[in-house]
Short mmCIF file of C-alpha atoms in Angstrom, two decimals:
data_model
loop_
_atom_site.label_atom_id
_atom_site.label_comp_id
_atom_site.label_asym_id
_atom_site.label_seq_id
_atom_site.Cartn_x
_atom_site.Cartn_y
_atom_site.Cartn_z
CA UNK A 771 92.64 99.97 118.65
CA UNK A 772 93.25 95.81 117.40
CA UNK A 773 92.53 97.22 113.80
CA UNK A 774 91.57 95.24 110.74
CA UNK A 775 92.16 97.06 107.42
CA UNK A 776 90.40 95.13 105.62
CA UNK A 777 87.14 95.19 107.53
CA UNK A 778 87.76 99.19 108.05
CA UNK A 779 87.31 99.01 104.25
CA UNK A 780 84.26 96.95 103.91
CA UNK A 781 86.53 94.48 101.45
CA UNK A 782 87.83 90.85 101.85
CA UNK A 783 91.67 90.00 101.54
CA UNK A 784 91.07 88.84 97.69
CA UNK A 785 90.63 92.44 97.23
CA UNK A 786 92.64 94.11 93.91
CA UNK A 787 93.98 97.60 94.22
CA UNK A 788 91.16 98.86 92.12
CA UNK A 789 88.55 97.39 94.86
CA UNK A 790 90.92 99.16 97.11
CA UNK A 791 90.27 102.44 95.34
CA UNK A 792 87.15 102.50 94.93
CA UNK A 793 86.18 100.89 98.56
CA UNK A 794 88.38 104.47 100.26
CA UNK A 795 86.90 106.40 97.70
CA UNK A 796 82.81 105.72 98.70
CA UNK A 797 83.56 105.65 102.43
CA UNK A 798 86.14 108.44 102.75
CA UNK A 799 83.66 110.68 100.98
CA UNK A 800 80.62 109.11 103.46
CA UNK A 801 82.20 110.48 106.53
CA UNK A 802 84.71 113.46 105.82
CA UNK A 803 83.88 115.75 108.33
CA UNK A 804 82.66 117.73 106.01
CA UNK A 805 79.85 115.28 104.88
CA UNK A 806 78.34 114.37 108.09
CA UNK A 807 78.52 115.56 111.69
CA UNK A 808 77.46 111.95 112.75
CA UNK A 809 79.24 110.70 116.14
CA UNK A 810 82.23 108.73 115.67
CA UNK A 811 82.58 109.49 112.37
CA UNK A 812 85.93 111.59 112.84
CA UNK A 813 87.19 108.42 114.12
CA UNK A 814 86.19 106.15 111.19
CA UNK A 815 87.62 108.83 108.97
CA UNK A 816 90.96 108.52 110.25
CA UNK A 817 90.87 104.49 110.44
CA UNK A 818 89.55 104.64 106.75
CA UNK A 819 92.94 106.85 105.77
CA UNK A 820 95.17 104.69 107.61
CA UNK A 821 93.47 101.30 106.45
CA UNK A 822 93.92 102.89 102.69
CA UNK A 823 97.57 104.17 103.61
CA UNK A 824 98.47 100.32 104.15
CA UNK A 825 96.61 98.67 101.82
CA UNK A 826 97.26 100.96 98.39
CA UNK A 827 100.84 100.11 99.10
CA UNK A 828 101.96 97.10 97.91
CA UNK A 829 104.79 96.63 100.29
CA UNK A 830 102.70 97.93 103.82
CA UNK A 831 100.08 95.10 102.47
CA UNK A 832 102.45 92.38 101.82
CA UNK A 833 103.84 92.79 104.96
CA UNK A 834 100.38 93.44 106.81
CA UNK A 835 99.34 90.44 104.84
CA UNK A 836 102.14 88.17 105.99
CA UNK A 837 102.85 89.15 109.38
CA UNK A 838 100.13 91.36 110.46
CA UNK A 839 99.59 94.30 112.69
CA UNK A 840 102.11 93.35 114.87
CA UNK A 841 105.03 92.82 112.13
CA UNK A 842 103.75 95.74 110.21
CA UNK A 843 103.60 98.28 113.26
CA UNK A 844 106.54 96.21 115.47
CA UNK A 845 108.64 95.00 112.95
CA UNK A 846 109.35 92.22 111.01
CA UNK A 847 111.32 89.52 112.71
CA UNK A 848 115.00 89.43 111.97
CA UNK A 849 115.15 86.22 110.64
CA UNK A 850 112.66 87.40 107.56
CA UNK A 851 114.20 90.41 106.84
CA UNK A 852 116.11 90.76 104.24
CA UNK A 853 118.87 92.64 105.47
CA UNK A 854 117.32 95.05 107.55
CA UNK A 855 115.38 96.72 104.37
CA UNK A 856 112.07 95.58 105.49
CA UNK A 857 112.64 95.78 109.08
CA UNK A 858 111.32 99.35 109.68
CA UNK A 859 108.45 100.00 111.94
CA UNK A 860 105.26 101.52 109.93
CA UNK A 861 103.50 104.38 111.84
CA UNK A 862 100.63 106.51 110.16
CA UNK A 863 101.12 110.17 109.65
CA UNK A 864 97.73 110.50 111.77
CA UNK A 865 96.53 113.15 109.24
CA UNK A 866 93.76 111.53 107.25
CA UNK A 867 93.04 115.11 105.53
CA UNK A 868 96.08 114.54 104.24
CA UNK A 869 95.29 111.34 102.87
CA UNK A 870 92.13 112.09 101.26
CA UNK A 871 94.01 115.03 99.56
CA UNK A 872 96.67 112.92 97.97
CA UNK A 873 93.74 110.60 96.57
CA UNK A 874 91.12 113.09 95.56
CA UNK A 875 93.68 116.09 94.33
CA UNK A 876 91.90 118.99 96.45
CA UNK A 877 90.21 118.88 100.45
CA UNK A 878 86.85 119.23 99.14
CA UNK A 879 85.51 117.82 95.92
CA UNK A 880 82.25 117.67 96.95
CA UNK A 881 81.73 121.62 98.17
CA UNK A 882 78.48 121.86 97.36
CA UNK A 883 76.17 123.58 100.45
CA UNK A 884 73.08 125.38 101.40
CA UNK A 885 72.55 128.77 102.39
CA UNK A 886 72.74 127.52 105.73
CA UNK A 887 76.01 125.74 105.10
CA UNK A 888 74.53 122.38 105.40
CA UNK A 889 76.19 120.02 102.84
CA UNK A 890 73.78 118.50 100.12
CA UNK A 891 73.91 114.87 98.77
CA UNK A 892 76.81 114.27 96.81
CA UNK A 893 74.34 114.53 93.82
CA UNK A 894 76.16 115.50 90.19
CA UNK A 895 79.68 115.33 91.57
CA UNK A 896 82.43 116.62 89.63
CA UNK A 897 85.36 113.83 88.63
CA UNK A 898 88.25 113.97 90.37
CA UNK A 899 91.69 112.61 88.30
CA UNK A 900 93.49 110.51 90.91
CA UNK A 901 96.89 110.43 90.19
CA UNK A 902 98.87 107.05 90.40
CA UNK A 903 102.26 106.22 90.74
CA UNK A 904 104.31 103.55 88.20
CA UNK A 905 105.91 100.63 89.48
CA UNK A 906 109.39 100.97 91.31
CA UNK A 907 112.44 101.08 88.95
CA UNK A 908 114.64 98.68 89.92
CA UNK A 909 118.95 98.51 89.52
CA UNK A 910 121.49 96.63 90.75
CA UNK A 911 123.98 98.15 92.92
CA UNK A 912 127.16 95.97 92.61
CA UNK A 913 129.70 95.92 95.81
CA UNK A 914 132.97 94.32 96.47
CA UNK A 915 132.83 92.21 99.39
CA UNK A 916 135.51 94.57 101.00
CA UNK A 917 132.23 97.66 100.73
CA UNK A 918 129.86 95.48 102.29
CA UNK A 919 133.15 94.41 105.13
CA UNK A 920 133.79 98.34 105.72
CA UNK A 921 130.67 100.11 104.26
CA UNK A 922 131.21 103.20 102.13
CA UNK A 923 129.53 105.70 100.46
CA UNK A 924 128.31 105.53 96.68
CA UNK A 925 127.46 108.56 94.34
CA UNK A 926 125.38 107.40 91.34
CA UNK A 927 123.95 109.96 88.93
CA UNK A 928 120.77 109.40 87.60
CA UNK A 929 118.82 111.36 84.58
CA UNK A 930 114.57 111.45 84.74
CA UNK A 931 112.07 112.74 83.35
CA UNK A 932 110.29 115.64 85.45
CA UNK A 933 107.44 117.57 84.56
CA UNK A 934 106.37 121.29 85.06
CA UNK A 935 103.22 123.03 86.14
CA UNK A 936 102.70 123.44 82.56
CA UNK A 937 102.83 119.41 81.60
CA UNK A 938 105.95 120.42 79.49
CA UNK A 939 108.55 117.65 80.19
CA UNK A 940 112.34 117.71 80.37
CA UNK A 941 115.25 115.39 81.67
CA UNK A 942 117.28 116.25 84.51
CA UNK A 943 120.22 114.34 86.13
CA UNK A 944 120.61 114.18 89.93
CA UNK A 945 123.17 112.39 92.16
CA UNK A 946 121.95 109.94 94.68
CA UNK A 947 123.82 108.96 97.48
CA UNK A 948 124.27 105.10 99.22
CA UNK A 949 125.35 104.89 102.75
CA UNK A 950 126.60 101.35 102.77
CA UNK A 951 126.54 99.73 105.98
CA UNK A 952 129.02 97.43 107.20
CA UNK A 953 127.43 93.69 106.81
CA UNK A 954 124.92 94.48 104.28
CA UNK A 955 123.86 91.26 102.08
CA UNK A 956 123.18 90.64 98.59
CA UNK A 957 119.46 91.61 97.72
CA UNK A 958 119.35 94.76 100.45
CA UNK A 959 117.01 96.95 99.15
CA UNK A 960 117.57 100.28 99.41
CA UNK A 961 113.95 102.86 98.26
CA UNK A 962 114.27 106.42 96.50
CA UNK A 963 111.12 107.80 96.69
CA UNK A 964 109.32 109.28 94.05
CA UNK A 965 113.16 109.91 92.29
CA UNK A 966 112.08 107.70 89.30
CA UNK A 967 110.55 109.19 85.88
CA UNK A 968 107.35 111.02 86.03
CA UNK A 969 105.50 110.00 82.45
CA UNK A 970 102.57 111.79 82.84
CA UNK A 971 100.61 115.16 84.44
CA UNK A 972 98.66 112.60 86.33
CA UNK A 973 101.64 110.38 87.25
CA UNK A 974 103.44 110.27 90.06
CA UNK A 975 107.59 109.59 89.71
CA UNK A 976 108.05 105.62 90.15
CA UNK A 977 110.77 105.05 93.48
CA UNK A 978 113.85 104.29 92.19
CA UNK A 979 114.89 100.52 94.12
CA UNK A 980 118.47 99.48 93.81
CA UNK A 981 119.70 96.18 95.22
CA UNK A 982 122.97 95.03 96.07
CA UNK A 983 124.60 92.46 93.77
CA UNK A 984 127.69 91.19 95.88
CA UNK A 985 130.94 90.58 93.46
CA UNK A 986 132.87 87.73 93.82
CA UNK A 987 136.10 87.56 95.73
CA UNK A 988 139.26 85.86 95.07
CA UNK A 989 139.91 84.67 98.64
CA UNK A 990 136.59 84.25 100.32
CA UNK A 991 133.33 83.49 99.43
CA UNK A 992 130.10 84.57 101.81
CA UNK A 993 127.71 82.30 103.06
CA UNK A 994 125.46 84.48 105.64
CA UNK A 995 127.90 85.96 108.34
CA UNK A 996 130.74 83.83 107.89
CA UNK A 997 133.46 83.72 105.41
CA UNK A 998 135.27 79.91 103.60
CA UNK A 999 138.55 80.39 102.92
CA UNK A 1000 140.21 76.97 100.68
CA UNK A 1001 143.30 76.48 101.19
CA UNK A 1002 145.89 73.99 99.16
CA UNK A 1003 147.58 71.88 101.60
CA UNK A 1004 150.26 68.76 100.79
CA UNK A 1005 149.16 64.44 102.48
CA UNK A 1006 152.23 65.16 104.45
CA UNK A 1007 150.52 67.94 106.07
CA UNK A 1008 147.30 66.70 106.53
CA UNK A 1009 148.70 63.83 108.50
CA UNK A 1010 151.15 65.27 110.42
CA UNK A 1011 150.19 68.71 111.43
CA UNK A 1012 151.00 72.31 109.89
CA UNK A 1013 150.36 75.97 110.72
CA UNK A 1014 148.89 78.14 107.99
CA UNK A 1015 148.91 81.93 107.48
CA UNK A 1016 145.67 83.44 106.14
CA UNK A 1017 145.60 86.88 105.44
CA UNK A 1018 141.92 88.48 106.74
CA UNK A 1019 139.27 90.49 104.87
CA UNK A 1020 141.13 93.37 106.45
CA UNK A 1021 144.42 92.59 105.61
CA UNK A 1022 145.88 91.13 109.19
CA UNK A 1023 148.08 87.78 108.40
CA UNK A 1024 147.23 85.42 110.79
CA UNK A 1025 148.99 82.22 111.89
CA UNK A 1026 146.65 79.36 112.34
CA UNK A 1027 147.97 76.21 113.98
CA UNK A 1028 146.22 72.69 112.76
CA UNK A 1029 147.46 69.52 115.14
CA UNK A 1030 144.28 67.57 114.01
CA UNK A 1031 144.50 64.99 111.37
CA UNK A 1032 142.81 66.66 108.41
CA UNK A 1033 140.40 64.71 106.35
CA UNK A 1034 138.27 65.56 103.57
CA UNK A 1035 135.08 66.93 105.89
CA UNK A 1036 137.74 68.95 108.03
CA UNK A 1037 136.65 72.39 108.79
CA UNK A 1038 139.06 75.08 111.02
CA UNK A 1039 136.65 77.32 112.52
CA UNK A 1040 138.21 80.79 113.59
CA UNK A 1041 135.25 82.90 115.81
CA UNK A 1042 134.98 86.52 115.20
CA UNK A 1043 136.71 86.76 111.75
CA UNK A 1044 134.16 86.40 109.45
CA UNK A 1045 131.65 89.60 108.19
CA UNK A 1046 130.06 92.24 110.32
CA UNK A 1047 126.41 91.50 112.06
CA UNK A 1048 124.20 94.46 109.80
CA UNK A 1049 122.34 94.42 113.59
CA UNK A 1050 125.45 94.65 115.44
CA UNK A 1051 129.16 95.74 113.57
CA UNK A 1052 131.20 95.30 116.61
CA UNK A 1053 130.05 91.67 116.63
CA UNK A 1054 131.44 89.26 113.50
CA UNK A 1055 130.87 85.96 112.09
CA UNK A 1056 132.95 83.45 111.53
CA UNK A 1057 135.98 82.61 109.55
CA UNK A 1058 135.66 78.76 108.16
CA UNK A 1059 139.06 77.40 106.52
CA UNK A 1060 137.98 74.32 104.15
CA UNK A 1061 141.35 72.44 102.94
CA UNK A 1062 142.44 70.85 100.22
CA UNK A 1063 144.69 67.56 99.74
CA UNK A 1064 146.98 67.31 97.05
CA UNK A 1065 148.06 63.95 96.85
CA UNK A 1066 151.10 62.58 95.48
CA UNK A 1067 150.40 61.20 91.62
CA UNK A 1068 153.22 58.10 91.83
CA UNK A 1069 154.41 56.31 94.41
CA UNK A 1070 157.54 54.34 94.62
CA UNK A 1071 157.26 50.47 96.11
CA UNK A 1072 159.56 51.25 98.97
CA UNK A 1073 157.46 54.44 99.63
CA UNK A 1074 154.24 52.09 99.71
CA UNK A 1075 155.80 50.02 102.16
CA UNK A 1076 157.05 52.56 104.10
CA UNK A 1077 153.92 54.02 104.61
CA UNK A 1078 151.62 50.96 105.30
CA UNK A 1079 154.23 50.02 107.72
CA UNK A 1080 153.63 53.54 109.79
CA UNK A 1081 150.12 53.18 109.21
CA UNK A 1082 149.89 49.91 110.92
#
């Protein structure tokens, strides 16, 4: 089925969660099974609790809305993601009972019937309290650039407030844990659901969001995949040739041999010695060595001529 959501609806793309609402609400209670025996209609019940499933959710729509069915459903393309966070594929549950229960709060707000067990118009309805969720908490999760090299594991404890059957409220701590993945970048997003604070009976607990904050480094800084090194080298070098040891993000000391003439746009690529690829560990960036010339502050007359005589 090439679906469109917003048609399934009866809405246009301008369309505010409230329009959402109220467009699932009218349509899901039009042809529940239990409303009308009509044919199709089990079909358009289930299209109308996926279409809502997508569309109430405001990171399903933005990525509907951007990239369609096919990025929603396939995939967004690598080079949008952001890290792999909003790469997943979305697939609906396929229970649309389901659906209608989370919005309504019961499977049948409208069980009103004959003696024959025909249902009646939906004539003096009862409301129903839909329940809605806050907006995400978000936190920074700060990691070394060596975490994000190696991944690791990170405990955090965090304290909510949770609510009983009987609306009384309390606050509870819980641990959380991070599986860091090797070539993660800063502004990964990583979701808790529903672990937030619950501030209401008719609430339901905010996702907790944290995002990784990268801290700086006092050898390398990132940029993508790849890792810059700067390193302090004397004229005498740059004209003549050097070798320079650079010890890695993992602690190797390599020896790096420079014949070129190094001037100030001079870059030393080394392949494979940069970050992990999130998509692929076993494959690396880059490691890019930038340089820089001290020059001598004084020179004597005889040194002058000395060197405009080899430079000639």
């Amino acid at each position: 089925m090439d679906e469109d959501y917003y048609k399934t609806l009866e809405i246009n793309k301008s369309a505010i969660a409230a329009d959402i609402k109220k467009a699932y609400r009218c349509l899901a209670l039009k042809f529940h099974p239990n409303s009308t025996k009509e044919a199709g209609s089990a079909d358009r019940f289930s299209q109308l609790g996926e279409a809502y499933d997508v569309l109430s959710d405001p990171r399903k729509k933005a990525t509907y809305d951007r990239f369609g069915l096919e990025g929603l459903k396939g995939g967004i393309p690598p080079e949008f993601g952001k890290g792999g966070a909003w790469s997943s594929k979305y697939a609906y549950h396929g229970e649309p009972e389901d659906t209608f229960i989370e919005f309504f709060g019961c499977d049948n707000p409208f069980a009103v019937f004959s003696e024959n067990d025909v249902p009646l118009q939906f004539v003096g309805l009862q409301p129903v309290v839909v329940k809605t969720q806050d907006p995400p908490v978000e936190k920074d999760l700060e990691l070394s650039l060596d975490e994000l090299f190696l991944g690791c594991t990170k405990k955090i404890k965090i304290y909510r407030n949770v609510m009983n059957e009987a609306g009384l409220s309390s606050v509870k701590d819980k641990i959380l844990s991070i599986d860091v993945n090797p070539g993660w970048k800063e502004g990964t997003r990583i979701v808790f659901s529903k672990e937030g604070d619950q501030l209401g009976p008719n609430s339901i607990p905010a996702d907790i969001v944290f995002i990784v904050r990268q801290k700086p480094h006092p050898l390398f800084e990132r940029q993508g995949d790849d890792l810059i090194n700067q390193t302090l080298i004397s004229l005498e070098m740059a004209l003549t040739g050097f070798s320079v040891n650079v010890r890695t993000i993992d602690g190797r000391l390599i020896d790096i041999p420079i014949n070129d003439i190094v001037h100030t746009r001079y870059r030393k690529v080394v392949p494979g010695e940069g970050m992990p690829l999130f998509q692929d560990p076993s494959q690396r960036g880059d490691l890019i060595i930038h340089f820089d010339i001290q020059f001598p502050e004084k020179l004597s007359a005889d040194r002058k001529h000395l060197i405009k005589k080899a430079l000639k």
